[in-house]
Coordinates of C-alpha atoms and ligand atoms in Angstrom, one line a residue:
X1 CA 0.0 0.0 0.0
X2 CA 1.3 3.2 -0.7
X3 CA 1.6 6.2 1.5
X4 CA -0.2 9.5 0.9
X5 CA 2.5 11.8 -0.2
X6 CA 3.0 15.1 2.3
X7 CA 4.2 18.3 1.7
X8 CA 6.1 19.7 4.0
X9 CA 6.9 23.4 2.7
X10 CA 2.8 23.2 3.1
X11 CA 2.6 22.1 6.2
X12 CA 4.9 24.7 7.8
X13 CA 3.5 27.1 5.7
X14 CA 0.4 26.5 7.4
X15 CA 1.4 27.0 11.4
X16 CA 3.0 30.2 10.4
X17 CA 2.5 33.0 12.1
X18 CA 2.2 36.6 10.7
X19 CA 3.9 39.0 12.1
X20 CA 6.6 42.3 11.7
X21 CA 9.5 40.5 13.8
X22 CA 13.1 40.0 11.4
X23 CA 12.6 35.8 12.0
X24 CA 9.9 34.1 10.5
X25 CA 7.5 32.3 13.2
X26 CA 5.9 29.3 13.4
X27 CA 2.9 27.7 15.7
X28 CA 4.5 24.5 16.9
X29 CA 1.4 23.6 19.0
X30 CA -0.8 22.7 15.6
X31 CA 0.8 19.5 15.5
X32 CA 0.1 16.3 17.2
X33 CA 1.2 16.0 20.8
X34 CA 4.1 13.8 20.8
X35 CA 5.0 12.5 17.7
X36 CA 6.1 16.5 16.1
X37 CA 3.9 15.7 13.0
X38 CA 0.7 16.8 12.2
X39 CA -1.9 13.8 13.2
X40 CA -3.4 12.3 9.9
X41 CA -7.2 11.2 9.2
X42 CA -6.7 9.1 6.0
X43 CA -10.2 8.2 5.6
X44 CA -11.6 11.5 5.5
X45 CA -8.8 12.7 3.5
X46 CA -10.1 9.8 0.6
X47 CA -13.7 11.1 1.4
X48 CA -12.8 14.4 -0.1
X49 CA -11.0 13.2 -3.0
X50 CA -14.3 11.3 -4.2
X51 CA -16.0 12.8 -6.5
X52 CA -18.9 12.1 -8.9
X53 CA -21.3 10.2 -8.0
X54 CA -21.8 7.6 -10.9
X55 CA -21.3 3.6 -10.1
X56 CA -17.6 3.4 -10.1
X57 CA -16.0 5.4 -7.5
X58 CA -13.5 8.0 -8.5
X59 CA -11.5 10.2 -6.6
X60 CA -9.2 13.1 -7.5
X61 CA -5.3 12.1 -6.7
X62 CA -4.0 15.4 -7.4
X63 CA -5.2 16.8 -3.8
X64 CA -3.7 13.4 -2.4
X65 CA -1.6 14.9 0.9
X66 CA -3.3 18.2 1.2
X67 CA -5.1 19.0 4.8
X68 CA -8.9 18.5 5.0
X69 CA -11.0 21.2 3.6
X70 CA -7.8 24.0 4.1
X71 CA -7.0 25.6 1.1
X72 CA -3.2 25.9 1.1
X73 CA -2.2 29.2 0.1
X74 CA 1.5 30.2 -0.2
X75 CA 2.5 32.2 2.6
X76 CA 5.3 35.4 1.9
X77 CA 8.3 34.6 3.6
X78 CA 9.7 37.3 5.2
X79 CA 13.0 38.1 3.2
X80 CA 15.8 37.5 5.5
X81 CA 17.0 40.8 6.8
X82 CA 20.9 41.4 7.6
X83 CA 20.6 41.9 12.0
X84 CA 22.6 45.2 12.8
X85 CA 24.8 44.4 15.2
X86 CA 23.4 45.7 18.7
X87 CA 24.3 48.3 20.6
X88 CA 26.2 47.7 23.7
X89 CA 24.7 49.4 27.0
X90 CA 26.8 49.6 30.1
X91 CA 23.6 50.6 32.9
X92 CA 25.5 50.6 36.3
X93 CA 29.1 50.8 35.7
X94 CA 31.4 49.7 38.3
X95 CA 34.1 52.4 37.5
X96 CA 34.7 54.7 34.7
X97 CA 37.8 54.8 31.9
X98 CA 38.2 58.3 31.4
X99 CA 39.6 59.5 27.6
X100 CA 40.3 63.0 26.6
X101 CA 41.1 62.5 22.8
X102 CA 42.6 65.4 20.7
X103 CA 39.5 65.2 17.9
X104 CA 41.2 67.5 15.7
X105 CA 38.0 69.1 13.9
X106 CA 35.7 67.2 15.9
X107 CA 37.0 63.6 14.3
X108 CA 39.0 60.9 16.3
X109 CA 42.5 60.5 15.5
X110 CA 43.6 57.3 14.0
X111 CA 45.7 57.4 17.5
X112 CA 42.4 58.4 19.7
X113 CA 40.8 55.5 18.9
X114 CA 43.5 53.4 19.9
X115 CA 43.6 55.1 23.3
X116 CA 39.6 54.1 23.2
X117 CA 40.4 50.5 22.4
X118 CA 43.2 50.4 25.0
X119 CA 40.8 52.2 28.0
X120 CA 38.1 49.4 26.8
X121 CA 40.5 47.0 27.5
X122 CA 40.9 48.5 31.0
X123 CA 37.2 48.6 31.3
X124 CA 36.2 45.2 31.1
X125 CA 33.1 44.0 31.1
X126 CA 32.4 46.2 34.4
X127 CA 33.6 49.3 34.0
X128 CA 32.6 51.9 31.3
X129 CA 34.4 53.8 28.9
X130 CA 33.4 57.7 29.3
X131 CA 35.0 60.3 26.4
X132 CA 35.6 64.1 27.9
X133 CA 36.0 66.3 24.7
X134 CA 35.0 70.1 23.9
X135 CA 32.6 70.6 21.3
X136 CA 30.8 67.7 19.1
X137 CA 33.0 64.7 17.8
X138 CA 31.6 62.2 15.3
X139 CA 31.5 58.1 15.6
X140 CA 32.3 58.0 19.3
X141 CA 30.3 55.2 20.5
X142 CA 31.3 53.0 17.5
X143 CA 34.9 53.9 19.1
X144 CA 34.2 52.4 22.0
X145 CA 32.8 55.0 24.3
X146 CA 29.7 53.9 26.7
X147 CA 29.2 57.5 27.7
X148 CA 30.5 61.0 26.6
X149 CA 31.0 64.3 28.3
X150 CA 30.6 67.2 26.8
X151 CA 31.7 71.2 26.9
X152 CA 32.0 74.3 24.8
X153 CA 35.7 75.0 25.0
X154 CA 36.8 78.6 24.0
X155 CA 37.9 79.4 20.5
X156 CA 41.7 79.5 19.4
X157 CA 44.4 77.9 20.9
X158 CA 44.6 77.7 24.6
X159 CA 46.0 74.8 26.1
X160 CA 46.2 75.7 29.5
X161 CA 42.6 77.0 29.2
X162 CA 41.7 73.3 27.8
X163 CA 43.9 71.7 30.7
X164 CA 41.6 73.7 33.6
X165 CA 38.4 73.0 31.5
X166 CA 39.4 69.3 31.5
X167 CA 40.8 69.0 35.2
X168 CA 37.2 70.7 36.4
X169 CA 35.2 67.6 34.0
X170 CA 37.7 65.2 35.3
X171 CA 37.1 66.1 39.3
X172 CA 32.9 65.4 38.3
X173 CA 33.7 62.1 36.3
X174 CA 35.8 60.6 39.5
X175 CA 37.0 57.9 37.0
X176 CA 39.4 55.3 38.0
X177 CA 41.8 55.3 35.3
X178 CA 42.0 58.7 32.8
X179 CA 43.9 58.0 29.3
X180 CA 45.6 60.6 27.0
X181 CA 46.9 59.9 23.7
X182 CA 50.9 60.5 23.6
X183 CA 50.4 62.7 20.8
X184 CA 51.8 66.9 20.3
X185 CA 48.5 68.2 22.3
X186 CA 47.4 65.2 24.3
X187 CA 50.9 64.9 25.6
X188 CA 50.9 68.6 26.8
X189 CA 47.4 67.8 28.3
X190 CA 47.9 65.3 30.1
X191 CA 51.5 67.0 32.0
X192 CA 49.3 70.4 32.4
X193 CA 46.8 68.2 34.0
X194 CA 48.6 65.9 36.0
X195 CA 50.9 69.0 37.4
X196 CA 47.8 70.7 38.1
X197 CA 46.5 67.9 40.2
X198 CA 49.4 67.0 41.6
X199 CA 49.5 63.4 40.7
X200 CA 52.1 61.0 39.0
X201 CA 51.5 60.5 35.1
X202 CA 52.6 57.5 33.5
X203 CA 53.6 58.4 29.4
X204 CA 54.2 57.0 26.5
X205 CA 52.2 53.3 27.5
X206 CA 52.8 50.6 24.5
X207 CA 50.8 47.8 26.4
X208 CA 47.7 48.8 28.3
X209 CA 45.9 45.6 30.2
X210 CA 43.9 45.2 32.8
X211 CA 46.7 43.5 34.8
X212 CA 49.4 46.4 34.2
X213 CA 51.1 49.3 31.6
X214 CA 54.2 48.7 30.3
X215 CA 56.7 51.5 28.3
X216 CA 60.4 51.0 27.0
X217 CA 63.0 53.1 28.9
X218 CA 66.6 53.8 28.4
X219 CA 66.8 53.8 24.9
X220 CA 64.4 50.6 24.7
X221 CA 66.9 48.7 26.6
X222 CA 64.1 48.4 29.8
X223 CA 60.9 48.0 30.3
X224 CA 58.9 49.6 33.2
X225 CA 55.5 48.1 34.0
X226 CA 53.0 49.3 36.8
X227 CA 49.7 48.5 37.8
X228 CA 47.0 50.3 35.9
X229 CA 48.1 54.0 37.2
X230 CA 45.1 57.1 37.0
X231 CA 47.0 58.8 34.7
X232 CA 48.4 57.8 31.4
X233 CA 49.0 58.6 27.8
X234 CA 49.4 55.7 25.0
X235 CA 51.9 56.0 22.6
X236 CA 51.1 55.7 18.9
X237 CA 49.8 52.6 17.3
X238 CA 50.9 50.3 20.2
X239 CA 47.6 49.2 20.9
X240 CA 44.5 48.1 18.8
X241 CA 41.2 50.5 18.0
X242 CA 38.3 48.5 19.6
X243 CA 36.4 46.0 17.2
X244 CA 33.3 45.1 19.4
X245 CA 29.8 46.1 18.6
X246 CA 29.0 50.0 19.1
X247 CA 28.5 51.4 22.5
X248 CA 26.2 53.8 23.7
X249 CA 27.7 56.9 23.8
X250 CA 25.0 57.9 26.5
X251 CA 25.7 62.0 27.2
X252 CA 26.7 62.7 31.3
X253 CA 25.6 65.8 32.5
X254 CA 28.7 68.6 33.4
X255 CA 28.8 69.2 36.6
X256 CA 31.0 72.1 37.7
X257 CA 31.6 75.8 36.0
X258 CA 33.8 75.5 33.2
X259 CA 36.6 78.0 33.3
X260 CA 37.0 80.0 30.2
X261 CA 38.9 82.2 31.2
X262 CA 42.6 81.7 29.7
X263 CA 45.0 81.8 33.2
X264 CA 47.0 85.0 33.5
X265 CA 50.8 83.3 33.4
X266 CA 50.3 82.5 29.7
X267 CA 50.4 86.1 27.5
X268 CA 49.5 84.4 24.1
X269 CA 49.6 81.3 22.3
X270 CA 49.1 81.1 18.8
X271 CA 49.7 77.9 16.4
X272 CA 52.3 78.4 13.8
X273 CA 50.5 76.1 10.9
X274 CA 53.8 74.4 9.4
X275 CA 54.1 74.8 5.5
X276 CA 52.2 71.7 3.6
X277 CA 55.3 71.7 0.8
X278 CA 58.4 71.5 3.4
X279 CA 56.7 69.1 6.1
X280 CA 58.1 65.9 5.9
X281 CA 56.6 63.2 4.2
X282 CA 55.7 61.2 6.7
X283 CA 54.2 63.6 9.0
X284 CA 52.0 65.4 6.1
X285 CA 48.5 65.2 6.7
X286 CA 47.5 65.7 3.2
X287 CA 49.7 64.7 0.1
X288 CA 49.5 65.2 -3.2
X289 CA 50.8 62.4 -5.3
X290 CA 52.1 62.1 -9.1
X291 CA 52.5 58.5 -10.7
X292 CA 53.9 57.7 -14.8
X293 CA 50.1 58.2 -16.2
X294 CA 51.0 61.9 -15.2
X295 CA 53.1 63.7 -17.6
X296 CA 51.8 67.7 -17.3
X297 CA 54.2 68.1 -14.0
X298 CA 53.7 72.0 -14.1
X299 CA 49.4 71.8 -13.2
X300 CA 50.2 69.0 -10.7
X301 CA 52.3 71.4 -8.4
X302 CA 49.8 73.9 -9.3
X303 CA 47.0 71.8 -7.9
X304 CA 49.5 70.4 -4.9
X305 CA 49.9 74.3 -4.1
X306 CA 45.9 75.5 -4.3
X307 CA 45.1 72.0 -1.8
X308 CA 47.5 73.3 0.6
X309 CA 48.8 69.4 0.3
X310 CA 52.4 68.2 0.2
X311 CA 53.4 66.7 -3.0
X312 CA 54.4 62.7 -3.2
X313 CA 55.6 60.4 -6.8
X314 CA 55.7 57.0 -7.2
X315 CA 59.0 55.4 -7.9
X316 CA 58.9 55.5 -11.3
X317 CA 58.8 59.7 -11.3
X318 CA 61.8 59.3 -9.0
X319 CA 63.8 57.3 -10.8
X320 CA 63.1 59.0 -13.7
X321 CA 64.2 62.4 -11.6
X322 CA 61.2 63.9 -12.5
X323 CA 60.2 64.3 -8.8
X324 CA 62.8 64.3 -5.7
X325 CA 63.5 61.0 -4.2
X326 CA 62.5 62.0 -0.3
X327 CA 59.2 62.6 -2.5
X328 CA 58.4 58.5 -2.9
X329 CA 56.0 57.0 -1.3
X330 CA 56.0 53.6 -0.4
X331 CA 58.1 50.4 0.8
X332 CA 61.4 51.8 -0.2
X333 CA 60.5 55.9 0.3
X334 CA 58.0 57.0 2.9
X335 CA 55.2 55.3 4.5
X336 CA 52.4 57.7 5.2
X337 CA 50.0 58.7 8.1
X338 CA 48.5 60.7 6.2
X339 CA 44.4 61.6 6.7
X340 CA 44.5 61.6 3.0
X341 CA 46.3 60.9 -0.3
X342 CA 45.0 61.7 -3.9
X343 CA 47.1 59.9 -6.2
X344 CA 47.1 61.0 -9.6
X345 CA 47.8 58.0 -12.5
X346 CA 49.3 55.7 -10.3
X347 CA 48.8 52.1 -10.8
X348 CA 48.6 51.2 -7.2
X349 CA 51.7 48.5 -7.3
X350 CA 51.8 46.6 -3.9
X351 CA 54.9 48.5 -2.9
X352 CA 53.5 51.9 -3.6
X353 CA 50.1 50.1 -1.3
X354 CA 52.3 49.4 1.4
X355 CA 53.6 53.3 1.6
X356 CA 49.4 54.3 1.8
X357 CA 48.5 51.5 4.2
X358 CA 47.6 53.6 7.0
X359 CA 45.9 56.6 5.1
X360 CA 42.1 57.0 6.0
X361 CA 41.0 58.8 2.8
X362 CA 42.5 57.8 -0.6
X363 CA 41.3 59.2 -3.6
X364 CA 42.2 58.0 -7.0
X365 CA 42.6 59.3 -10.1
X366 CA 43.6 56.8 -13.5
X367 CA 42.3 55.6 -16.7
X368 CA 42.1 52.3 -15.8
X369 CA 39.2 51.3 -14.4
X370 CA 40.9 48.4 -13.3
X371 CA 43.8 49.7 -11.4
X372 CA 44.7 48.8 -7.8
X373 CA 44.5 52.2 -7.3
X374 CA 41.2 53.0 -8.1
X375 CA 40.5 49.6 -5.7
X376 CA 41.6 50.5 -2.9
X377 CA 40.3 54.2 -2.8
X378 CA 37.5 55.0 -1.2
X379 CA 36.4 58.2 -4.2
X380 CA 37.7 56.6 -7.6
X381 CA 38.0 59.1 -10.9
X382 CA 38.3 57.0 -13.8
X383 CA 39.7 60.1 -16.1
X384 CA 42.4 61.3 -17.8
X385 CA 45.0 62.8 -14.7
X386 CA 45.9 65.6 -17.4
X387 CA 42.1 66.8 -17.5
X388 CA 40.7 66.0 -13.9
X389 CA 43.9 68.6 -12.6
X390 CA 42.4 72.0 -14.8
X391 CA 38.9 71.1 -13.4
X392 CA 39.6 70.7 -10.1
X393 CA 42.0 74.0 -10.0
X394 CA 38.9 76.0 -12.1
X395 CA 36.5 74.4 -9.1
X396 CA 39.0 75.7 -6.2
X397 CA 39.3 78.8 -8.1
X398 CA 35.6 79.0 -8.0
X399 CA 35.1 78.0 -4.4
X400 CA 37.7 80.8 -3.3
X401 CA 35.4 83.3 -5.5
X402 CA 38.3 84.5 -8.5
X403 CA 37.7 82.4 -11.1
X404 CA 35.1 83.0 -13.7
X405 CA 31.3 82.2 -12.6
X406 CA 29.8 79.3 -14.7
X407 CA 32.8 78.3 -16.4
X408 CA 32.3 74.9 -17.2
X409 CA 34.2 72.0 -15.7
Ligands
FAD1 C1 62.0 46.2 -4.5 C2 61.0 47.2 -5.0 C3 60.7 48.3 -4.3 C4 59.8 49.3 -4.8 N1 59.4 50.3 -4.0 C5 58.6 51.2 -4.5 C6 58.1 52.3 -3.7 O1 58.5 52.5 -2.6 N2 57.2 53.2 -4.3 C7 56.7 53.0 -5.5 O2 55.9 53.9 -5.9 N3 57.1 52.0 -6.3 C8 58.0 51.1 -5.8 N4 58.4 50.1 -6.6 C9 58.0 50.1 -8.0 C10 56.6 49.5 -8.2 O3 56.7 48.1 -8.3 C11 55.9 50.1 -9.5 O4 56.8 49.8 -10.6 C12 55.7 51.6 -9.4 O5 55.0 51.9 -8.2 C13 54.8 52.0 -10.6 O6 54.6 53.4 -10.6 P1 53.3 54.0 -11.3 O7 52.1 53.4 -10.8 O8 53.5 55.5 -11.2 O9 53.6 53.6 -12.8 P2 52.8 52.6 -13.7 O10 52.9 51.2 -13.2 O11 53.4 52.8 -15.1 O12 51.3 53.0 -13.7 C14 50.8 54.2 -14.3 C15 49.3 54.2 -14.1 O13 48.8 55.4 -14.6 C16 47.6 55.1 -15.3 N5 47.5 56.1 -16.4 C17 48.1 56.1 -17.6 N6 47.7 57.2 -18.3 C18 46.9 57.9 -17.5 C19 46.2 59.2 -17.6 N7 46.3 59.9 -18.7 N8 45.5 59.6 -16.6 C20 45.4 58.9 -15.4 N9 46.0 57.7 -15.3 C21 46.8 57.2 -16.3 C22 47.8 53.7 -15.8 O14 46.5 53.1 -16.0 C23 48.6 53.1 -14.7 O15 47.7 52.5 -13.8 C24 59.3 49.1 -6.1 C25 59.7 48.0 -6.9 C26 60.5 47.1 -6.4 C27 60.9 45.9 -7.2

């Protein structure tokens, strides 16, 4: 005898449950108690196959299987949908990490979000990471940062200004461990602040655990290690950024008057910007770079001079001595930490990669779609360098209001 045939995309389809939730849900209790499948009544099942009602009895096989008198109906599956990862929320915390990042222009630093990912890994599961900056700053809580004090600092440069502001956030936070990065400001931070309160700081940090800090000494003969100290600044790219889900970012109330008031011992301080074309390579924050699809050399310092950028070259220029060699970027010239690099008809070799490694922005300019270049670059122009360099200098020209108005691009 053979067996009725089932359908089993049916019968699921059947105990499924509408509703708006991201998995698709099913009514498990519809089927038989105990055996997981749905109980069968064969002969009613042939009873409503019969049909006719002449001498010989015929049935229709073709709704063999289906359930009794319940019109099966394909149900919409809910697509799947791709979960964002969820947000990490630190209620109680048993003790704060406190961060003061530099933020230049209200962005982390490639090096403040390594200080992040090194006070998270003080934090633990327990304690919470809290960020003390002036002003807004972008993409904290995907830093790391479970909650994030805020104030208006004063305008200019004023570091011992920013040292009193911070020391005043500091004394409300009351955290257990405070982090600076060991950078040109957050260095001079954290020494202001640590004078100012009178306590010991511990700089230049290249491991930061839970069980201890540890920094070379004498000429990287030593190391000194201490227990997790309350003040510290990180040295550059010794430690990780944080790759967990995002945090909260919850905003803390300031407590206390913030002084704005710049303190009488300093007269003035000013910022002497350093010029884009001397700066050394591998400080510039911006460069400019020519490869062998570039041949009109005369617009590309034009264009390196109106972006304010310092100029780079592939080897290829160099060794052609069409560009300086302390101008080459990569394995065997500079390697960059730059915020940004525009290279102009370069084919992206690995060695030339290796030199842009650690840039955040790179844009790309070549004729080949296909270029390295153009694949790792986050804003790809598939042009010709040679007419992408008079359009962009007519657009700056624009922007700054002296060139012609509607001129096309
Ligand atoms: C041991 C070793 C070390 C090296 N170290 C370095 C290093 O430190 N730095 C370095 O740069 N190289 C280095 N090189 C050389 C490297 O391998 C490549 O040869 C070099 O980077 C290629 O330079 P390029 O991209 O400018 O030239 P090419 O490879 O010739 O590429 C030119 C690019 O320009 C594009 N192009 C052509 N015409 C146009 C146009 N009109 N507009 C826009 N794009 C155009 C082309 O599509 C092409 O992608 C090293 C090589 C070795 C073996």
């Amino acid at each position: 005898m053979s067996r009725p045939r089932r359908d089993p995309r049916a019968e699921r389809a059947a105990t499924f449950i509408a509703g708006e939730g991201p998995r698709p849900r099913y009514d498990r209790t519809r089927r038989a108690a105990g055996s997981g499948r749905p109980r069968r009544d064969p002969r009613a099942e042939r009873e409503a196959q019969r049909i006719g009602g002449g001498a010989r009895l015929r049935y229709d096989l073709t709704q063999v299987g289906r359930p009794i008198g319940e019109a099966v109906a394909a149900v919409p599956r809910s697509a799947p949908v791709a979960e964002a990862p969820k947000t990490v929320i630190v209620e109680t915390p048993a003790f704060l990490v406190a961060v003061v990042p530099d933020a230049p222009g209200g962005r982390l630093s490639g090096h403040d979000r390594q200080v992040l990912g090194a006070a998270r890994a003080l934090a633990g599961r327990e304690g919470a990471v809290a960020v003390i900056v002036e002003g807004d700053c972008e993409g904290l809580g995907a830093a790391g940062a479970d909650r994030v004090l805020r104030f208006d600092g004063a305008k200019g440069y004023d570091p011992a200004g920013r040292a009193a502001r911070v020391g005043v956030a500091l004394a409300g936070l009351a955290a257990r461990h405070v982090l600076f990065p060991e950078s040109l400001d957050g260095g001079d931070l954290a020494r202001r602040v640590a004078v100012a309160s009178g306590e010991a700081l511990f700089t230049n940090a290249e491991v930061v655990a839970a069980k201890g800090l540890v920094r070379p000494a004498r000429g990287r003969r030593v190391e000194q290690s201490l227990a997790p100290p309350r003040l510290a600044t990180v040295a550059p790219d010794a430690v990780a950024d944080y790759a967990g889900p995002p945090r909260e970012a919850r905003a803390l109330p300031f407590e206390g008057s913030v002084p704005v008031e710049t303190p009488k011992n300093i007269v003035s301080a000013t910022r002497i910007p350093a010029d884009p074309a001397t700066v050394p390579l591998s400080l510039a924050e911006f460069v400019v770079s020519a490869g062998n699809g570039l041949t009109d050399l005369d617009t590309f310092r034009q264009v390196v001079t109106e972006l304010h950028a310092t100029p780079g070259a592939s080897r290829v220029l160099c060794d052609a001595g069409l560009m300086p060699r302390h101008s080459q970027v990569g394995a065997s010239g500079t390697v960059l930490a730059a915020t940004c690099y525009f290279a102009l008809g370069i084919s992206g070799a690995p060695q030339h990669l290796q030199g842009v490694a650690g840039c955040e922005h790179v844009v790309a300019v070549n004729t080949d779609l296909h270029a390295a270049m153009i694949e790792r670059a986050g804003l790809a122009v598939v042009q010709d360098a040679q007419a992408v360099m008079p359009a962009l200098l007519r657009l700056l020209a624009q922007e700054s209001g002296q060139g012609a108005e509607g001129a096309p691009l």
